[in-house]
Structures are given as C-alpha cells and as structure tokens.
Amino acid sequence: DTAVSQTPKYLVTQMGNDKSIKCEQNLGHDTMYWYKQDSKKFLKIMFSYNNKELIINETVPNRFSPKSPDKAHLNLHINSLELGDSAVYFCASSRQRNQPQHFGDGTRLSIL
Amino acid sequence: GENVEQHPSTLSVQEGDSAVIKCTYSDSASNYFPWYKQELGKRPQLIIDIRSNVGEKKDQRIAVTLNKTAKHFSLHITETQPEDSAVYFCAASHQAGDYKLSFGAGTTVTVRA
C-alpha cells in the first residue's frame, strides 16, 4: 500500500559504474520529482516531470538522466558514478504542481 | 532563484515547552510554503502547509504563520513531546519557478524528557 515506492533501498557500488533507481507512485498524481539529500541533510530538487514531460532540470551533471515511461513511474539512471554522488535520493509525487508532495522512503547510494 | 534561510539550525527544548522555527524567503512571488518533518533514517513528511492568501493555519499542536510583507514564515509546535524530535524543513515555491520547492537547510529539534 506504499504510496511512493523506490527501489532499491540501498545501493553500494564502485566508482565508475552505472546504476538505476526506480520510482513508482500509486496515488494517481501527475507530477513526480527526484531530490538529492546530501550528508548535511540538505534537500535539493534535481528533476521534475509533469505528465511525462520534463519541467524542472536543475544544474545536475549530464551523467544523471531521468526517464518517465508513464505518469506513475520516474526512474533515474546515473552513469560513471563518482564519490560525490554518495547521498540519499528521494522520489516524490504531487497531484499537480504546487500541491503537497509525498516522498518515497529514499535510496541510499554509497560509492566505494 | 528562490533562497530560503532557516533558523535555528538546532533547537533543544524541554518536554511540554514550545518550539519555534523561522524561515525567510527572497522571492516575493513565492506563494506556497510547506513544512516537512524528517525522522532519523526516514522520508520527509508534510506536516502543514500555508498559501500566501492565508496568514495563519493551525493543526492541533502545530501552527504556521506567514508574513508576506516581511517575507518570513514560522512553525510553532506547542506542548512538545519526545516524538516531535526530528529535523524540520521549511520550503517555498511559486509559479514562475515552475513551482520548484526550495528548501531551507533544516532545524534539528530535540525534545528532552
């Protein structure tokens, strides 16, 4: 019954690898987001999709590529992982833009 | 872009006392101000939000006030309990920014029993 679910919950990998994080929401929301939370707990928006259309693309390295196959899914692919990518990545969704956002449980990415 | 500043960064209160967290924002066009609570190792959870056409909103022990002229908003928690211990984040967004949420740096609240 989880509203916003992310997989995997933990991801430990070597520098230089490519990895993906998946997100699904069953709330019927139109808008989905990816956030990065660093070691100091600062939350920063990375991307946002509204009805499968990219609407927010912050200054994120192009090694990060989001993909939204449909309104209920927003995946994040990361190429050539670097040490600085270690963080917790949160997916979120909202009914529409400027509506309350519901967060997933996060994916803790650790780069060795 | 929008810049949200949050104070204090840490707050320790005795159980039963009140806690107040203050945020200021830079863009006068911002019109939506949510507050999130994040317990250790958990996801941020919306606890209350306010829009710019409202000056104050209350939900049981939690209240938020907004001063549009001064561009600041505050979270008030009354009768604090140990389960209120968490990191609290304020945020702001507006239409011209594609409704992007800009978060404050967070306040770690510790309620002493």
Short mmCIF file of C-alpha atoms in Angstrom, two decimals:
data_model
loop_
_atom_site.label_atom_id
_atom_site.label_comp_id
_atom_site.label_asym_id
_atom_site.label_seq_id
_atom_site.Cartn_x
_atom_site.Cartn_y
_atom_site.Cartn_z
CA ASP A 1 0.00 0.00 0.00
CA THR A 2 3.07 2.24 -0.17
CA ALA A 3 2.11 5.44 -2.00
CA VAL A 4 5.55 6.27 -3.43
CA SER A 5 7.92 3.32 -3.64
CA GLN A 6 11.56 3.35 -4.62
CA THR A 7 13.91 0.50 -5.39
CA PRO A 8 16.47 -0.34 -4.31
CA LYS A 9 16.53 0.97 -0.74
CA TYR A 10 20.32 0.64 -0.56
CA LEU A 11 22.83 0.74 -3.38
CA VAL A 12 26.53 0.15 -2.79
CA THR A 13 28.72 0.23 -5.87
CA GLN A 14 32.15 1.06 -7.23
CA MET A 15 33.21 4.36 -8.73
CA GLY A 16 32.73 4.41 -12.49
CA ASN A 17 29.76 2.05 -12.54
CA ASP A 18 26.33 2.83 -13.99
CA LYS A 19 23.23 2.33 -11.84
CA SER A 20 19.49 2.98 -11.92
CA ILE A 21 16.92 3.81 -9.26
CA LYS A 22 13.25 3.17 -9.90
CA CYS A 23 10.24 5.02 -8.54
CA GLU A 24 6.56 4.27 -8.75
CA GLN A 25 3.56 6.06 -7.29
CA ASN A 26 0.04 4.67 -6.96
CA LEU A 27 -1.61 7.95 -5.99
CA GLY A 28 -2.70 8.92 -9.49
CA HIS A 29 -0.53 12.04 -9.32
CA ASP A 30 0.51 13.98 -12.41
CA THR A 31 3.85 15.30 -11.17
CA MET A 32 6.94 13.42 -9.99
CA TYR A 33 10.31 14.59 -8.67
CA TRP A 34 13.82 13.48 -7.84
CA TYR A 35 15.65 15.06 -4.89
CA LYS A 36 19.17 14.60 -3.58
CA GLN A 37 19.84 14.81 0.16
CA ASP A 38 23.50 15.19 0.99
CA SER A 39 25.38 14.27 4.16
CA LYS A 40 24.41 17.60 5.74
CA LYS A 41 20.74 16.76 5.17
CA PHE A 42 20.27 19.49 2.58
CA LEU A 43 17.40 18.64 0.19
CA LYS A 44 17.76 19.80 -3.40
CA ILE A 45 15.50 19.27 -6.38
CA MET A 46 17.12 17.56 -9.36
CA PHE A 47 14.32 16.90 -11.82
CA SER A 48 10.57 17.13 -12.13
CA TYR A 49 8.18 15.61 -14.65
CA ASN A 50 4.58 16.62 -15.21
CA ASN A 51 2.52 14.16 -17.25
CA LYS A 52 5.74 12.58 -18.55
CA GLU A 53 7.12 15.95 -19.64
CA LEU A 54 10.36 17.27 -18.10
CA ILE A 55 9.58 20.61 -16.42
CA ILE A 56 12.44 21.10 -13.97
CA ASN A 57 16.03 20.24 -14.80
CA GLU A 58 18.37 21.72 -12.25
CA THR A 59 22.11 22.13 -12.81
CA VAL A 60 22.79 18.44 -12.48
CA PRO A 61 25.71 16.70 -14.29
CA ASN A 62 24.52 15.11 -17.51
CA ARG A 63 25.61 11.76 -16.07
CA PHE A 64 22.18 11.85 -14.43
CA SER A 65 19.31 11.03 -16.77
CA PRO A 66 15.70 10.74 -15.68
CA LYS A 67 13.11 8.79 -17.63
CA SER A 68 9.36 8.76 -17.20
CA PRO A 69 7.75 5.92 -19.18
CA ASP A 70 4.33 6.87 -17.84
CA LYS A 71 2.77 9.18 -15.24
CA ALA A 72 3.19 6.63 -12.45
CA HIS A 73 6.90 5.98 -12.95
CA LEU A 74 10.03 8.10 -12.83
CA ASN A 75 13.40 6.38 -12.99
CA LEU A 76 16.86 7.84 -12.51
CA HIS A 77 19.89 6.49 -14.33
CA ILE A 78 23.38 7.55 -13.28
CA ASN A 79 26.43 6.94 -15.45
CA SER A 80 30.06 6.85 -14.37
CA LEU A 81 29.34 7.15 -10.67
CA GLU A 82 31.63 9.43 -8.64
CA LEU A 83 32.37 9.62 -4.92
CA GLY A 84 30.40 12.86 -4.70
CA ASP A 85 27.25 11.07 -5.85
CA SER A 86 27.00 9.36 -2.47
CA ALA A 87 23.75 10.63 -0.96
CA VAL A 88 20.15 9.68 -0.30
CA TYR A 89 17.96 10.10 -3.38
CA PHE A 90 14.28 10.71 -2.79
CA CYS A 91 11.47 10.36 -5.27
CA ALA A 92 8.30 12.37 -4.64
CA SER A 93 4.97 12.99 -6.33
CA SER A 94 2.15 15.54 -6.18
CA ARG A 95 -1.33 15.68 -7.64
CA GLN A 96 -0.32 18.71 -9.68
CA ARG A 97 2.41 21.29 -9.49
CA ASN A 98 2.26 23.45 -6.36
CA GLN A 99 0.39 20.74 -4.50
CA PRO A 100 1.69 18.84 -1.46
CA GLN A 101 4.49 16.49 -2.31
CA HIS A 102 4.65 12.93 -0.98
CA PHE A 103 8.08 11.41 -0.63
CA GLY A 104 9.28 7.85 -1.06
CA ASP A 105 11.49 6.16 1.54
CA GLY A 106 14.68 7.08 -0.28
CA THR A 107 17.59 5.20 -1.86
CA ARG A 108 20.88 5.42 0.00
CA LEU A 109 23.65 5.38 -2.61
CA SER A 110 27.17 4.68 -1.40
CA ILE A 111 30.12 4.85 -3.77
CA LEU A 112 33.23 2.90 -2.82
CA GLY B 1 16.16 31.85 -7.93
CA GLU B 2 14.45 31.48 -4.58
CA ASN B 3 16.65 31.43 -1.47
CA VAL B 4 15.20 30.11 1.79
CA GLU B 5 17.03 30.64 5.06
CA GLN B 6 16.04 28.71 8.18
CA HIS B 7 16.89 29.36 11.83
CA PRO B 8 17.95 27.99 14.20
CA SER B 9 19.90 25.03 12.86
CA THR B 10 19.45 23.16 16.15
CA LEU B 11 16.87 23.56 18.88
CA SER B 12 16.67 21.77 22.22
CA VAL B 13 13.50 22.15 24.28
CA GLN B 14 12.13 20.64 27.46
CA GLU B 15 9.14 18.35 27.00
CA GLY B 16 5.97 20.38 27.27
CA ASP B 17 7.59 23.64 26.14
CA SER B 18 7.04 25.31 22.77
CA ALA B 19 9.37 25.26 19.78
CA VAL B 20 9.55 27.94 17.10
CA ILE B 21 11.41 27.70 13.79
CA LYS B 22 11.70 30.69 11.47
CA CYS B 23 12.27 30.91 7.74
CA THR B 24 12.79 33.80 5.37
CA TYR B 25 12.46 33.73 1.60
CA SER B 26 13.84 36.03 -1.07
CA ASP B 27 11.30 35.94 -3.91
CA SER B 28 8.14 37.94 -3.22
CA ALA B 29 6.33 35.88 -5.87
CA SER B 30 6.52 32.74 -3.70
CA ASN B 31 3.03 31.65 -2.71
CA TYR B 32 3.23 28.14 -1.27
CA PHE B 33 5.05 27.30 1.96
CA PRO B 34 5.11 23.70 3.23
CA TRP B 35 6.82 22.31 6.31
CA TYR B 36 8.29 18.81 6.39
CA LYS B 37 9.34 16.62 9.31
CA GLN B 38 12.07 14.04 8.79
CA GLU B 39 12.80 11.49 11.48
CA LEU B 40 16.19 9.79 11.50
CA GLY B 41 16.55 7.46 8.53
CA LYS B 42 13.04 8.18 7.29
CA ARG B 43 11.45 10.15 4.47
CA PRO B 44 10.39 13.79 4.77
CA GLN B 45 6.70 14.01 5.66
CA LEU B 46 4.48 17.02 5.13
CA ILE B 47 3.13 18.24 8.46
CA ILE B 48 1.48 21.51 7.49
CA ASP B 49 1.45 23.99 4.62
CA ILE B 50 0.20 27.51 4.00
CA ARG B 51 -0.54 29.58 0.92
CA SER B 52 0.03 33.28 0.54
CA ASN B 53 -3.64 34.18 0.78
CA VAL B 54 -3.68 32.96 4.39
CA GLY B 55 -1.83 34.47 7.35
CA GLU B 56 -2.06 31.61 9.81
CA LYS B 57 -3.01 27.94 9.86
CA LYS B 58 -3.28 25.56 12.77
CA ASP B 59 -3.49 21.79 13.10
CA GLN B 60 -3.67 20.55 16.71
CA ARG B 61 -0.28 21.35 18.30
CA ILE B 62 1.24 22.71 15.11
CA ALA B 63 0.72 26.17 13.64
CA VAL B 64 2.30 28.13 10.82
CA THR B 65 2.27 31.92 10.41
CA LEU B 66 3.12 33.87 7.27
CA ASN B 67 4.18 37.50 6.96
CA LYS B 68 4.21 38.30 3.24
CA THR B 69 5.44 41.86 3.75
CA ALA B 70 8.49 40.75 5.68
CA LYS B 71 8.84 37.57 3.59
CA HIS B 72 9.04 35.24 6.53
CA PHE B 73 7.07 32.32 7.91
CA SER B 74 7.33 30.36 11.12
CA LEU B 75 6.45 26.95 12.52
CA HIS B 76 5.17 26.75 16.08
CA ILE B 77 4.95 23.47 17.98
CA THR B 78 3.22 23.64 21.36
CA GLU B 79 3.35 21.14 24.21
CA THR B 80 6.30 19.35 22.66
CA GLN B 81 6.65 15.59 23.10
CA PRO B 82 9.66 13.29 22.62
CA GLU B 83 8.19 12.09 19.30
CA ASP B 84 8.49 15.64 17.98
CA SER B 85 12.27 15.15 17.90
CA ALA B 86 13.25 15.26 14.21
CA VAL B 87 14.68 17.51 11.51
CA TYR B 88 12.18 20.09 10.27
CA PHE B 89 12.43 21.69 6.83
CA CYS B 90 10.65 24.75 5.52
CA ALA B 91 10.24 25.33 1.79
CA ALA B 92 8.86 27.87 -0.67
CA SER B 93 7.70 27.75 -4.27
CA HIS B 94 5.96 29.87 -6.89
CA GLN B 95 4.57 29.57 -10.41
CA ALA B 96 7.32 31.44 -12.22
CA GLY B 97 9.80 28.93 -10.84
CA ASP B 98 7.77 26.02 -12.22
CA TYR B 99 6.60 25.53 -8.64
CA LYS B 100 10.06 24.26 -7.72
CA LEU B 101 10.33 23.72 -3.96
CA SER B 102 13.34 25.49 -2.49
CA PHE B 103 14.15 24.04 0.94
CA GLY B 104 15.71 25.60 4.00
CA ALA B 105 18.76 23.89 5.49
CA GLY B 106 16.71 22.21 8.23
CA THR B 107 16.37 22.52 12.01
CA THR B 108 17.23 19.58 14.26
CA VAL B 109 14.76 19.62 17.13
CA THR B 110 15.48 17.63 20.26
CA VAL B 111 12.81 17.32 22.92
CA ARG B 112 14.29 16.50 26.34
CA ALA B 113 12.16 14.26 28.54
#
